[in-house]
Short mmCIF file of C-alpha atoms and ligand atoms in Angstrom, two decimals:
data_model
loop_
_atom_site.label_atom_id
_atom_site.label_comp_id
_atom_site.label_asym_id
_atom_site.label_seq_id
_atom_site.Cartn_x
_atom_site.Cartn_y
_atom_site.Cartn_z
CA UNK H 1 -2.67 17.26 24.72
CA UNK H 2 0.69 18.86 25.69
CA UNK H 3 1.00 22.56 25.62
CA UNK H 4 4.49 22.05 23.67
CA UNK H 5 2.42 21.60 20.56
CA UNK H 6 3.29 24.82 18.11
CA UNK H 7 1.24 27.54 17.68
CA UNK H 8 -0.36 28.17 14.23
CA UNK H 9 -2.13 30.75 12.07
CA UNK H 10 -4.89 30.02 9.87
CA UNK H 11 -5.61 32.49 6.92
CA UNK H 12 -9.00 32.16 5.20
CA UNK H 13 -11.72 30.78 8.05
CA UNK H 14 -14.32 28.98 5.16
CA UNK H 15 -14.83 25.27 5.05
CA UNK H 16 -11.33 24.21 5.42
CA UNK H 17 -9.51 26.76 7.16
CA UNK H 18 -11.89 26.55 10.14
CA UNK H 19 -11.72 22.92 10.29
CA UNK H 20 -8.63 22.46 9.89
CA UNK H 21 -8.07 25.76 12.52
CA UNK H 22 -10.36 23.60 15.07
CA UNK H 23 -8.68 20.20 14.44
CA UNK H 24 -5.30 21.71 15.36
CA UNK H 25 -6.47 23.32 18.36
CA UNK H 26 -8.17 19.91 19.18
CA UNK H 27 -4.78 18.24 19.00
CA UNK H 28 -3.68 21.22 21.36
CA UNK H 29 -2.15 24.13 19.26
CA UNK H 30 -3.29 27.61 19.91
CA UNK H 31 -4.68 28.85 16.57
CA UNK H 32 -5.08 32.39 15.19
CA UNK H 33 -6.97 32.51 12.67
CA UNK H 34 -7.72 35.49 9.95
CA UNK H 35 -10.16 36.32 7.83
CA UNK H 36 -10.48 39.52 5.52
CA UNK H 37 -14.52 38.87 6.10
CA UNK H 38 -15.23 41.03 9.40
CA UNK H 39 -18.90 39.63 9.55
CA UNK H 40 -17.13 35.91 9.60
CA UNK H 41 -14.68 37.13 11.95
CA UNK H 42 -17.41 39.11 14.51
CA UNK H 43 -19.51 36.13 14.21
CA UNK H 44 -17.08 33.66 14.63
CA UNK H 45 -15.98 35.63 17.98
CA UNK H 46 -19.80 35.51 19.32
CA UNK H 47 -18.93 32.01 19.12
CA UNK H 48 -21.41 31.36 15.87
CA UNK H 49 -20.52 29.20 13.53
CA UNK H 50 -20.86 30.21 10.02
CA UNK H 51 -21.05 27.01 8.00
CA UNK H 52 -23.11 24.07 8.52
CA UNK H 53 -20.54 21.43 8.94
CA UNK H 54 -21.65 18.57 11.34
CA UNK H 55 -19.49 18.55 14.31
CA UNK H 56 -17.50 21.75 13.99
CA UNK H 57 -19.28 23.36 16.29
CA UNK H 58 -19.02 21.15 18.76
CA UNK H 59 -15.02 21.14 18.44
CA UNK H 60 -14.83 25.28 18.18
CA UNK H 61 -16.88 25.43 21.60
CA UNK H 62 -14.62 22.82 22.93
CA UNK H 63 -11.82 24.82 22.11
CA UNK H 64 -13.03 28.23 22.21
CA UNK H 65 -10.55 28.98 24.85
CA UNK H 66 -7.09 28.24 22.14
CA UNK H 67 -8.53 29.80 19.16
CA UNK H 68 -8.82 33.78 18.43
CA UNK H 69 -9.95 35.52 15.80
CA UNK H 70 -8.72 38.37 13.94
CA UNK H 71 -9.16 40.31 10.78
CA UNK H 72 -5.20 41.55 10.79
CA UNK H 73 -2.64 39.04 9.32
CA UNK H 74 -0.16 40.82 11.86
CA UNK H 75 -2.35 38.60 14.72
CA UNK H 76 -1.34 35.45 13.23
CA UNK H 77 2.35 36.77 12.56
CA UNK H 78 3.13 38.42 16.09
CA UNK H 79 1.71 34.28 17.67
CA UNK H 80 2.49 31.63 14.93
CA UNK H 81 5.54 30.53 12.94
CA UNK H 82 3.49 28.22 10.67
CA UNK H 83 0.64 29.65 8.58
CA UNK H 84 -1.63 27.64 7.16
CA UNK H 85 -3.09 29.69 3.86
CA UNK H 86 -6.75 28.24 3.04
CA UNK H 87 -8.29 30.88 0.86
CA UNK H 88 -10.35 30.53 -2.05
CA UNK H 89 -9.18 29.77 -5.26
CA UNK H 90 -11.95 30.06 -7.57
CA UNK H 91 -12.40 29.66 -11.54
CA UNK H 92 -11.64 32.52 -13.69
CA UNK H 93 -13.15 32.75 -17.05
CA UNK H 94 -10.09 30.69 -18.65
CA UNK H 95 -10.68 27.38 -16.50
CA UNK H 96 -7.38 28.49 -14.46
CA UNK H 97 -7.28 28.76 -10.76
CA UNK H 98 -7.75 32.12 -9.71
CA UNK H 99 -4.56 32.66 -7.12
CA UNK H 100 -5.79 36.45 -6.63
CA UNK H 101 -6.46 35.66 -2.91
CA UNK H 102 -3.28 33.61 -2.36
CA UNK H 103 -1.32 36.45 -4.08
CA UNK H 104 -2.98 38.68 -1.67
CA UNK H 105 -1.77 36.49 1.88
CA UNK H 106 1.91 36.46 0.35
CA UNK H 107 2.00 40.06 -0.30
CA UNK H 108 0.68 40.52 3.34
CA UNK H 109 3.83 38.24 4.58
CA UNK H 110 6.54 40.49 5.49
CA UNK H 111 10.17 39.42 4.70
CA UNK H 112 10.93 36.64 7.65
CA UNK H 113 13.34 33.75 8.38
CA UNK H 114 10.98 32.94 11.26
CA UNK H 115 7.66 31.94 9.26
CA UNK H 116 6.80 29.46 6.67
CA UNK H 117 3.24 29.66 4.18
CA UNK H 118 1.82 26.19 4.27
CA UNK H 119 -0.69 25.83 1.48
CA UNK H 120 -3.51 24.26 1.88
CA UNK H 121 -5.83 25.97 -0.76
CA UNK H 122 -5.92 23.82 -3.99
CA UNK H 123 -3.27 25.34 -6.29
CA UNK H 124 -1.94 24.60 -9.75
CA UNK H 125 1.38 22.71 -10.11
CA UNK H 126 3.98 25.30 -10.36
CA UNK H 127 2.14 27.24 -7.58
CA UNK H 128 5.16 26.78 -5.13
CA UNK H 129 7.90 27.04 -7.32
CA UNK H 130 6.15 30.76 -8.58
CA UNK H 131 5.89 32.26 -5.42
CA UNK H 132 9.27 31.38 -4.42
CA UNK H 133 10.28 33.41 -7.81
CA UNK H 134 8.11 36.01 -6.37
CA UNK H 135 9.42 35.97 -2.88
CA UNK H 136 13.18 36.08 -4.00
CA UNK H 137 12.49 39.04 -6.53
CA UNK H 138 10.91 40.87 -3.40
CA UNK H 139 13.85 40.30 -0.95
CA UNK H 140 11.67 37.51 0.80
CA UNK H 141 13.80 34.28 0.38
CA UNK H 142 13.81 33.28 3.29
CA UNK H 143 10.40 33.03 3.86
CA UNK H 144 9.93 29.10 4.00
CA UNK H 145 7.02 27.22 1.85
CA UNK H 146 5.69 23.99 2.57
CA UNK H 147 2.36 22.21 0.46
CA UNK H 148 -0.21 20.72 2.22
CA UNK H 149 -2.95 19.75 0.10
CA UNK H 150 -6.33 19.31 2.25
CA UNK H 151 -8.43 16.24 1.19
CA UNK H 152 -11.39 16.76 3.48
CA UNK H 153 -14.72 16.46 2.50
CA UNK H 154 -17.77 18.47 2.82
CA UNK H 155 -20.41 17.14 5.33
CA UNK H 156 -17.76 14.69 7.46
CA UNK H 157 -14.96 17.11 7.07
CA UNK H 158 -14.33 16.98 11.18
CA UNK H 159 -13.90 13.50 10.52
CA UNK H 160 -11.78 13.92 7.70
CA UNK H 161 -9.19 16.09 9.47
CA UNK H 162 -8.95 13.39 12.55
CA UNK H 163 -8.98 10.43 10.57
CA UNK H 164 -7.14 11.47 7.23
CA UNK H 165 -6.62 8.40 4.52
CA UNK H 166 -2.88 10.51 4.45
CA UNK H 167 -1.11 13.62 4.70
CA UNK H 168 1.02 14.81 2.07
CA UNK H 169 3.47 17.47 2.51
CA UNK H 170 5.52 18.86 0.35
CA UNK H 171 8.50 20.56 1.13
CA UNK H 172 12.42 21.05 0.21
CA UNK H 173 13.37 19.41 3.45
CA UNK H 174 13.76 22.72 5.55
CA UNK H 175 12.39 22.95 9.27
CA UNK H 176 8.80 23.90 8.42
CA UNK H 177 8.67 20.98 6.57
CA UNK H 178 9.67 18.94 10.06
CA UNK H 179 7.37 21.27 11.74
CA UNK H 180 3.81 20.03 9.76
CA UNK H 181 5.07 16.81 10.11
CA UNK H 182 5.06 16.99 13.58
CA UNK H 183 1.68 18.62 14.14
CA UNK H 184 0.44 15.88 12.20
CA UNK H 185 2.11 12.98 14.14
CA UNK H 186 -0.54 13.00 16.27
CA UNK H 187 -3.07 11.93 13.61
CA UNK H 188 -1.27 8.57 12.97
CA UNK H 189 -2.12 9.10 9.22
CA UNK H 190 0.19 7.58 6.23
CA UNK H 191 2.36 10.19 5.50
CA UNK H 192 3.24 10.98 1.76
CA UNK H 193 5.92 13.29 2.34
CA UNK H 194 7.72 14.58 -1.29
CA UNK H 195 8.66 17.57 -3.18
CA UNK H 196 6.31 20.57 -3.67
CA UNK H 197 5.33 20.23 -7.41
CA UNK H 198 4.73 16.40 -6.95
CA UNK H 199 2.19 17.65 -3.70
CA UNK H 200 0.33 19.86 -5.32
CA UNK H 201 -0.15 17.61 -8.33
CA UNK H 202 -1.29 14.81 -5.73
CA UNK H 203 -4.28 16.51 -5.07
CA UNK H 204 -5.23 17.94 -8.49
CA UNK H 205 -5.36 14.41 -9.80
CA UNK H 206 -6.94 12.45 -6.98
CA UNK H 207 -10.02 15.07 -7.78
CA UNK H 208 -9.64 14.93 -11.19
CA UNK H 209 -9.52 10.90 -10.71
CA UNK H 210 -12.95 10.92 -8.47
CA UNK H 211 -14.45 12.78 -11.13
CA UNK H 212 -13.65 10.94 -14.01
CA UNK H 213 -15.00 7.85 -11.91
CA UNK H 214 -18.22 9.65 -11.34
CA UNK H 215 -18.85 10.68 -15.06
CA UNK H 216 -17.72 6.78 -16.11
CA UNK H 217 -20.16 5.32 -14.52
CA UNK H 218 -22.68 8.42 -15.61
CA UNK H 219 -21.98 7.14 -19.00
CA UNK H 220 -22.55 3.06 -18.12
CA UNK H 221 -25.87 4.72 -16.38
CA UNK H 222 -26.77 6.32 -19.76
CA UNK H 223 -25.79 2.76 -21.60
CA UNK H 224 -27.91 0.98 -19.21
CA UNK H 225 -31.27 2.49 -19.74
CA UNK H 226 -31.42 1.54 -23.29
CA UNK H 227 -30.01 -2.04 -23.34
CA UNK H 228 -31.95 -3.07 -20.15
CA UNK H 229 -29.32 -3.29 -17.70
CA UNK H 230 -29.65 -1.95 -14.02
CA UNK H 231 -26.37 0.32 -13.30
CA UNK H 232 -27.38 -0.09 -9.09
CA UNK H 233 -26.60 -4.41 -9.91
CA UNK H 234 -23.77 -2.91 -12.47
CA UNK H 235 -21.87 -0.82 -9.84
CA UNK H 236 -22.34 -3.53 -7.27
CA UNK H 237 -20.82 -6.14 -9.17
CA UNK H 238 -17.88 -3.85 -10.69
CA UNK H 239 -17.42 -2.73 -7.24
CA UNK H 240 -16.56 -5.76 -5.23
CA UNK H 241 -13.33 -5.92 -7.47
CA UNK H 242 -10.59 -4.75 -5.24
CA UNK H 243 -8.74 -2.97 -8.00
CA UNK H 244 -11.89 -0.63 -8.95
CA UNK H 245 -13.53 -0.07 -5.42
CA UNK H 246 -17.10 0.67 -4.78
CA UNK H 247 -16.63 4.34 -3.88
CA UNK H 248 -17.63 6.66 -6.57
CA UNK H 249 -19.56 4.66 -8.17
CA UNK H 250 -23.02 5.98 -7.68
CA UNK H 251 -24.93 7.02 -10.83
CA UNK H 252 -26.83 10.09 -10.86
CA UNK H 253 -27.24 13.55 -12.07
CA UNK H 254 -23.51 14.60 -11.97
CA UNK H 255 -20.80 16.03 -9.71
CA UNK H 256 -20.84 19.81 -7.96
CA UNK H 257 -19.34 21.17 -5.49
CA UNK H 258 -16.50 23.79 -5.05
CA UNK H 259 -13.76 21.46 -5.60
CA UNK H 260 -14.28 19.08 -8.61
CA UNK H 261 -15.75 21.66 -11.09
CA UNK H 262 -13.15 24.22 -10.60
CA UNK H 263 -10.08 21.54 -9.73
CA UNK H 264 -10.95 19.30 -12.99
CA UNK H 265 -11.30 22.35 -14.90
CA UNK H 266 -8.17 23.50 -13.60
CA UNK H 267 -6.04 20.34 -14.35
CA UNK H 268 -7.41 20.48 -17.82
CA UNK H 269 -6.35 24.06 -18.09
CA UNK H 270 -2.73 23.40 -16.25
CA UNK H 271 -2.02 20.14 -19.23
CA UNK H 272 -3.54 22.62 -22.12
CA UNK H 273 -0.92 26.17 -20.53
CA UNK H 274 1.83 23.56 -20.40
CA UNK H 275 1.00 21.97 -24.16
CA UNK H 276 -1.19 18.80 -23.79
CA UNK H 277 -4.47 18.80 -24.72
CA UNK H 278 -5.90 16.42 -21.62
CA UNK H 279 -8.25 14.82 -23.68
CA UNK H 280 -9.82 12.28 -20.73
CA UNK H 281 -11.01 15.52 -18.49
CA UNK H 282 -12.71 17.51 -21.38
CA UNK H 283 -14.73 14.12 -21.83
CA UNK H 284 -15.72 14.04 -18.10
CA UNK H 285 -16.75 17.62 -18.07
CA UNK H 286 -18.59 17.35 -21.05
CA UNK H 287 -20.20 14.34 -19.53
CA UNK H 288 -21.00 15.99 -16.06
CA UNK H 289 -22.38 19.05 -18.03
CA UNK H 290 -24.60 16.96 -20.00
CA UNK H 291 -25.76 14.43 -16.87
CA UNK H 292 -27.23 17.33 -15.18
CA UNK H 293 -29.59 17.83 -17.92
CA UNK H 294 -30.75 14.34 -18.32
CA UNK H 295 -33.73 15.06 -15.36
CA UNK H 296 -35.15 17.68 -17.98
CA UNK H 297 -35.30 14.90 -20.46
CA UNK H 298 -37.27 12.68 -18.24
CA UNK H 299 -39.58 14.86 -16.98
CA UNK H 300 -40.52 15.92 -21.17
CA UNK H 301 -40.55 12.38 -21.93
CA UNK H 302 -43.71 11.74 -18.75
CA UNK H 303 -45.19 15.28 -19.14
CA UNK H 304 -44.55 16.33 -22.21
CA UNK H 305 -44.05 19.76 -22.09
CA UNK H 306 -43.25 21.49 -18.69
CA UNK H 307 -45.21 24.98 -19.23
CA UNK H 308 -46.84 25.42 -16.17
CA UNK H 309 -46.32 21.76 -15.30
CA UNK H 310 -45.41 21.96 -11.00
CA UNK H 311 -41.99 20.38 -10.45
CA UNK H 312 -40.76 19.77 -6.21
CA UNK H 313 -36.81 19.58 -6.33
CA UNK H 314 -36.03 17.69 -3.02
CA UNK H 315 -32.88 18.69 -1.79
CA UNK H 316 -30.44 21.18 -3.38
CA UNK H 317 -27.09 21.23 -1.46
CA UNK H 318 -24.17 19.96 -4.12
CA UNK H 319 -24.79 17.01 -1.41
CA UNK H 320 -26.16 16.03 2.03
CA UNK H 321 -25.04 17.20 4.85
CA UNK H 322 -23.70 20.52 3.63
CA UNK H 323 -25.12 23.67 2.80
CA UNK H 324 -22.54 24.52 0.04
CA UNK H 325 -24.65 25.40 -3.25
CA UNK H 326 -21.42 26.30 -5.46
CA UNK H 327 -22.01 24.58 -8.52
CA UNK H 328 -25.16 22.00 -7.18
CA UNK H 329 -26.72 20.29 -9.80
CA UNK H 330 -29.80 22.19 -8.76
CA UNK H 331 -28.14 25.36 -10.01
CA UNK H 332 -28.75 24.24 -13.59
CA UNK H 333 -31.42 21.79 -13.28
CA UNK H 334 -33.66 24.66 -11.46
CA UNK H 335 -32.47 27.17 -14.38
CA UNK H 336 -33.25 24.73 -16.73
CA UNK H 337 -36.93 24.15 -15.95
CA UNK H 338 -37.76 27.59 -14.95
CA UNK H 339 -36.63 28.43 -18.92
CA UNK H 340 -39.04 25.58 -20.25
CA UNK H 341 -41.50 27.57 -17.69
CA UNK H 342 -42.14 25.02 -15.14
CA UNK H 343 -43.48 26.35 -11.83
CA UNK H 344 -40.93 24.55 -9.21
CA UNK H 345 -40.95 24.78 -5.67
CA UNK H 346 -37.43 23.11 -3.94
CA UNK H 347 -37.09 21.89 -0.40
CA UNK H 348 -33.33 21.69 1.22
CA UNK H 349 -33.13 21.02 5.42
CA UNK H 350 -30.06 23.35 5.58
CA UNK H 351 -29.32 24.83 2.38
CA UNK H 352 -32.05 27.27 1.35
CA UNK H 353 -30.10 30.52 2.90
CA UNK H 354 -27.31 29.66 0.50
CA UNK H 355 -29.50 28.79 -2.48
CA UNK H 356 -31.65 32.29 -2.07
CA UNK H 357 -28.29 34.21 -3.12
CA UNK H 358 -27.65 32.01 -6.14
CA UNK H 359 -31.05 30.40 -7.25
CA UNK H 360 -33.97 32.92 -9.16
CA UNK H 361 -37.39 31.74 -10.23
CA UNK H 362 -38.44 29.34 -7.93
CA UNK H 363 -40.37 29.35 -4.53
CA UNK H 364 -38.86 27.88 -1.31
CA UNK H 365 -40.82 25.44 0.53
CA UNK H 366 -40.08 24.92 4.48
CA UNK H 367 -41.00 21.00 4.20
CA UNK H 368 -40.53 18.23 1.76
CA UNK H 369 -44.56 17.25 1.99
CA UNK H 370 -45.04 21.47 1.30
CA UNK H 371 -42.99 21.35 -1.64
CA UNK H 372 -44.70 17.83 -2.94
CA UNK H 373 -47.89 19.74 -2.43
CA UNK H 374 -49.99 19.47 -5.75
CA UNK H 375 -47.09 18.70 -7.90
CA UNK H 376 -47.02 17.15 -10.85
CA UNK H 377 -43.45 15.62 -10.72
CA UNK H 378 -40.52 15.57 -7.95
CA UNK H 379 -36.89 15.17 -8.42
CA UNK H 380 -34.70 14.09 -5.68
CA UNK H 381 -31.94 16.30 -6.09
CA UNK H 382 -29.42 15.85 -3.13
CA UNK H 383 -29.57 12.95 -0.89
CA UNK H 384 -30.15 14.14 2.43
CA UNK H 385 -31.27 11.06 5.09
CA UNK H 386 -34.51 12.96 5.83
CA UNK H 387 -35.41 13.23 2.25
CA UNK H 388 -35.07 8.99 1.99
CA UNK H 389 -36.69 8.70 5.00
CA UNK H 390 -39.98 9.97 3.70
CA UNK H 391 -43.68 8.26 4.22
CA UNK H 392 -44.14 7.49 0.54
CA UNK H 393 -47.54 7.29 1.08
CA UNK H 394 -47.96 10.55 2.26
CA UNK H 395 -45.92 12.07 -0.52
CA UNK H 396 -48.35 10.21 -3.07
CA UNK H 397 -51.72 12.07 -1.43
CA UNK H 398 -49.80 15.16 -1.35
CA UNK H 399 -48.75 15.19 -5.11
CA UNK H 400 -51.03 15.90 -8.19
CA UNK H 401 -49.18 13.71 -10.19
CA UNK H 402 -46.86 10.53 -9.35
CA UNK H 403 -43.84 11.06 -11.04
CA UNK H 404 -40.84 10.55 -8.92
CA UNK H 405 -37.13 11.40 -10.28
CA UNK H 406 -34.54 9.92 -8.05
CA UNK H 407 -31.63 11.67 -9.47
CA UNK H 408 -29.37 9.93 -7.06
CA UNK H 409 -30.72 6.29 -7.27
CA UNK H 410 -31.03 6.39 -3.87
CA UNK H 411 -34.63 6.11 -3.28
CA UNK H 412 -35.96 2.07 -3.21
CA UNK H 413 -38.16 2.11 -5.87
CA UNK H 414 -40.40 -1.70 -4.89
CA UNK H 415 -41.52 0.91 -1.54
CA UNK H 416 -42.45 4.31 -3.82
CA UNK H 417 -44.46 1.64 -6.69
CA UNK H 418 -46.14 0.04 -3.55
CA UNK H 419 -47.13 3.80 -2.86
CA UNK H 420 -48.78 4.57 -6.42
CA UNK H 421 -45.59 6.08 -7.45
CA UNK H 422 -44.51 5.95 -10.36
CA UNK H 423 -40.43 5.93 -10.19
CA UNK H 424 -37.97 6.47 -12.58
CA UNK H 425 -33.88 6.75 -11.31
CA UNK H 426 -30.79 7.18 -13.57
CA UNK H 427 -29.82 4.12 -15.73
CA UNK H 428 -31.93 2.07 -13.36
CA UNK H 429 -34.96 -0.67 -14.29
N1 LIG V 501 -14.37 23.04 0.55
C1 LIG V 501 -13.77 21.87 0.41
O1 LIG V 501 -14.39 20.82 0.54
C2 LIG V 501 -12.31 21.81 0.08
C3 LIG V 501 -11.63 20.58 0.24
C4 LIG V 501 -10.27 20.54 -0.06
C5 LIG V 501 -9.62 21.68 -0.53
N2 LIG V 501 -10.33 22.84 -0.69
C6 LIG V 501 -9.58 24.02 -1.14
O2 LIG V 501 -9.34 24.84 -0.02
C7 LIG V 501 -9.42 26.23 -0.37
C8 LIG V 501 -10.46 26.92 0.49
O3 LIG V 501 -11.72 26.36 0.20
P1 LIG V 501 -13.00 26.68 1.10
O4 LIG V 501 -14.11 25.82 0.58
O5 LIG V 501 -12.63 26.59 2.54
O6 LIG V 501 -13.24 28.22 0.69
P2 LIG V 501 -14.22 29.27 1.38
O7 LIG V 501 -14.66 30.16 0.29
O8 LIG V 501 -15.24 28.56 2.22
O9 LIG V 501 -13.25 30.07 2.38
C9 LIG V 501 -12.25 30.92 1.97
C10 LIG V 501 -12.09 32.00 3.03
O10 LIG V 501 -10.93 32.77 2.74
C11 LIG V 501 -11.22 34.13 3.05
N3 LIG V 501 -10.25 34.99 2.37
C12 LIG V 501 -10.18 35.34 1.05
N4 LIG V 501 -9.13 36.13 0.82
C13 LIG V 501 -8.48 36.28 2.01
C14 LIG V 501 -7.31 36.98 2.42
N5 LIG V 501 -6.58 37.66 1.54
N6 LIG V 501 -6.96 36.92 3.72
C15 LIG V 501 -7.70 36.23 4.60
N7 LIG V 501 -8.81 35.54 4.27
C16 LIG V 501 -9.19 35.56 2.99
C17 LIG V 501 -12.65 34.31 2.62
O11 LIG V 501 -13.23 35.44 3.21
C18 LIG V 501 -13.27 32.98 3.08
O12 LIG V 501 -13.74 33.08 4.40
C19 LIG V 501 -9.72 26.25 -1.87
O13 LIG V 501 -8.53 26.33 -2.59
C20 LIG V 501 -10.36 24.90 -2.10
O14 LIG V 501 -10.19 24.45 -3.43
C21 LIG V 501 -11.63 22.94 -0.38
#
């Protein structure tokens, strides 16, 4: 790539700030990037990596020599006109985004007509059109702001940043507008480019949009089991209509994740702050809420009651390939049996560092057989390929019982029956 290709800074180094850090450097921008985490920042100099994110670390060592690292914002500032902001925006108690961190990075921005804040953290609508407020009152107008929503996903994320479905960026037509466009180019993506408010909205409602898919077809799941229907043959055939789409369509024990939670929550909380009561999303959160629970009610309905009864949880990770546990089904499932005073044991191939510092009450296995060992039930909790990959038969010897809970109907159940299993997924035959 050519070495006319701008320099950038990247502020917040977690999922998407280094990927997105890494992809730009990839496409052959020096990138400094800044964390307010020294560990992150010391390890990320060692050249660790300090997510599981398949291929990132392949594409940092590749191009270890155009990246630096740095806990001082001034780094970034004294190297890089454009600077991509990816810090966390977490739930507060209301439902609302939390912007403490994004407040934080503009407060650090000194007054400049040479830099621009492009936002890629997931903000409310209105975001943009705040901080300009805010930058004006402090003498900082001519700071420039551009939105960049990220849409990457968790687990093909490197992917998602070199092969984008789009870009949107939104902008009041100003050079650092011109300038994102450009280090996009490169990427050949469909470019939405539009107005700031209309950006950030973009990405608030394609999550909120995903979500509401996944908790509709929760609810045929739920519809199914009683009335004899198969939701697998149901998705399948809603699917291949071109106007609905197969994507998103999986039944199972609800979304998690640090984006749909917290952005759902957030849009919810944005319509009800502005006046509407956005009656569709409190519906799909209700719905999520209430899906993750359903595994508790299949388990009492086999068992009976779960005192003392030995539960595996396969997998814990929100999903596979990841080892992000922010708001995994697990997290309640896992509370929820250790209250009824089940004695569960989880397996997850990458996750189980993560889940230590969030999970309490249950006992870490390192293999899937280990955790099947003696128990009287297992739930498959996150999909990972090694986890459906399984010798059946060797999970029936291993367990007491032969319950088996596939909580995203991903298992085939004709191969675990052939086994002695006895399989039950979610809204499935
Ligand atoms: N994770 C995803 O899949 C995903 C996808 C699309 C959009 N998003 C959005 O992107 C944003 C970042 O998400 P993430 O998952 O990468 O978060 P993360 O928690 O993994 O990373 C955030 C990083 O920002 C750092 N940070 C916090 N305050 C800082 C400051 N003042 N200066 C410098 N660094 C600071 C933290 O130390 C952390 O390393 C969020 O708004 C999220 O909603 C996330």
């Amino acid at each position: 790539m050519s070495d006319s290709r701008q320099p950038i800074g990247v502020i917040g180094t977690g999922y998407v700030g280094l990927v997105t850090a890494a992809g730009f450097a990839e496409l052959g921008s020096e990138v400094w990037c800044v964390d307010i985490d020294a560990e992150k920042i010391a390890r990320l100099r060692r050249g660790e990596v300090p997510i599981y994110e398949p291929g990132l670390e392949e594409l940092l060592a590749r191009n270890s020599e155009r990246m630096h690292f740095s806990t001082d914002i001034a780094d970034a500032l004294a190297n890089a006109r454009l600077l991509f902001v990816a810090v966390g925006t977490p739930p507060t108690y209301s439902g609302d985004a939390d912007l403490s961190a994004v407040q934080a990075v503009a407060d650090a921005i000194p007054a400049s007509r040479e830099h621009a804040l492009i936002m890629k953290s997931t903000v409310p609508c209105g975001t943009g059109a705040s901080l300009r407020r805010v930058f004006d009152e402090q003498d900082k107008g001519g700071l420039a702001y551009v939105s960049c929503p990220e849409f990457l996903k968790e687990g093909t994320a490197v992917k998602d940043f070199l092969h984008p479905d789009r870009v949107v960026i939104g902008d009041d037509g100003g050079w650092a507008g011109d300038a994102v466009v450009e280090l996009y180019a490169p990427l050949g993506a469909p470019l939405v480019r539009t107005d700031i408010a209309s950006a950030e909205m973009v990405k608030l409602a394609s999550n909120a949009f995903l979500a509401t898919k996944i908790s509709f077809i929760n609810e045929i799941a739920n519809v199914c089991e009683p009335t004899g229907a198969d939701v697998v043959e149901v998705a399948r055939g809603m699917g291949l209509d071109d106007r609905i789409g197969s994507k998103f369509l999986q039944a199972g024990i609800g979304y998690g994740g640090s984006c749909f939670p917290k952005d759902v929550d957030a849009l919810k909380q944005l319509a009800g702050n502005s006046g509407y009561h956005f009656q569709l999303l409190t519906a799909v959160i209700e719905v999520n809420e209430l899906q993750k629970r359903r595994v508790i009610g299949k388990l009492h309905k086999h068992l009976g009651g779960l005192v003392g009864k030995r539960i595996a949880l396969l997998g814990l990770a929100f999903k596979p390939n990841t080892d992000d546990m922010r708001e995994a089904s697990s997290l309640v499932l896992s509370a929820r049996l250790h209250a009824d005073g089940a004695d569960v044991t989880a397996y997850d191939p990458v996750a189980e560092e993560q889940a230590r510092k969030l999970v309490t009450g249950i006992a870490f296995a390192d293999s899937a057989l280990e955790a099947l060992r003696d128990a009287d039930a297992a739930v498959l909790v996150t999909e990972w390929q090694e986890l459906l990959e399984l010798d059946w038969g060797a999970v029936a010897e291993a367990m007491r019982g032969t319950l088996v809970i596939d909580g995203r109907n991903a298992l085939d159940p004709q191969l675990l029956r052939e086994s002695g299993l006895l399989y039950e997924g979610i809204g499935r035959r």
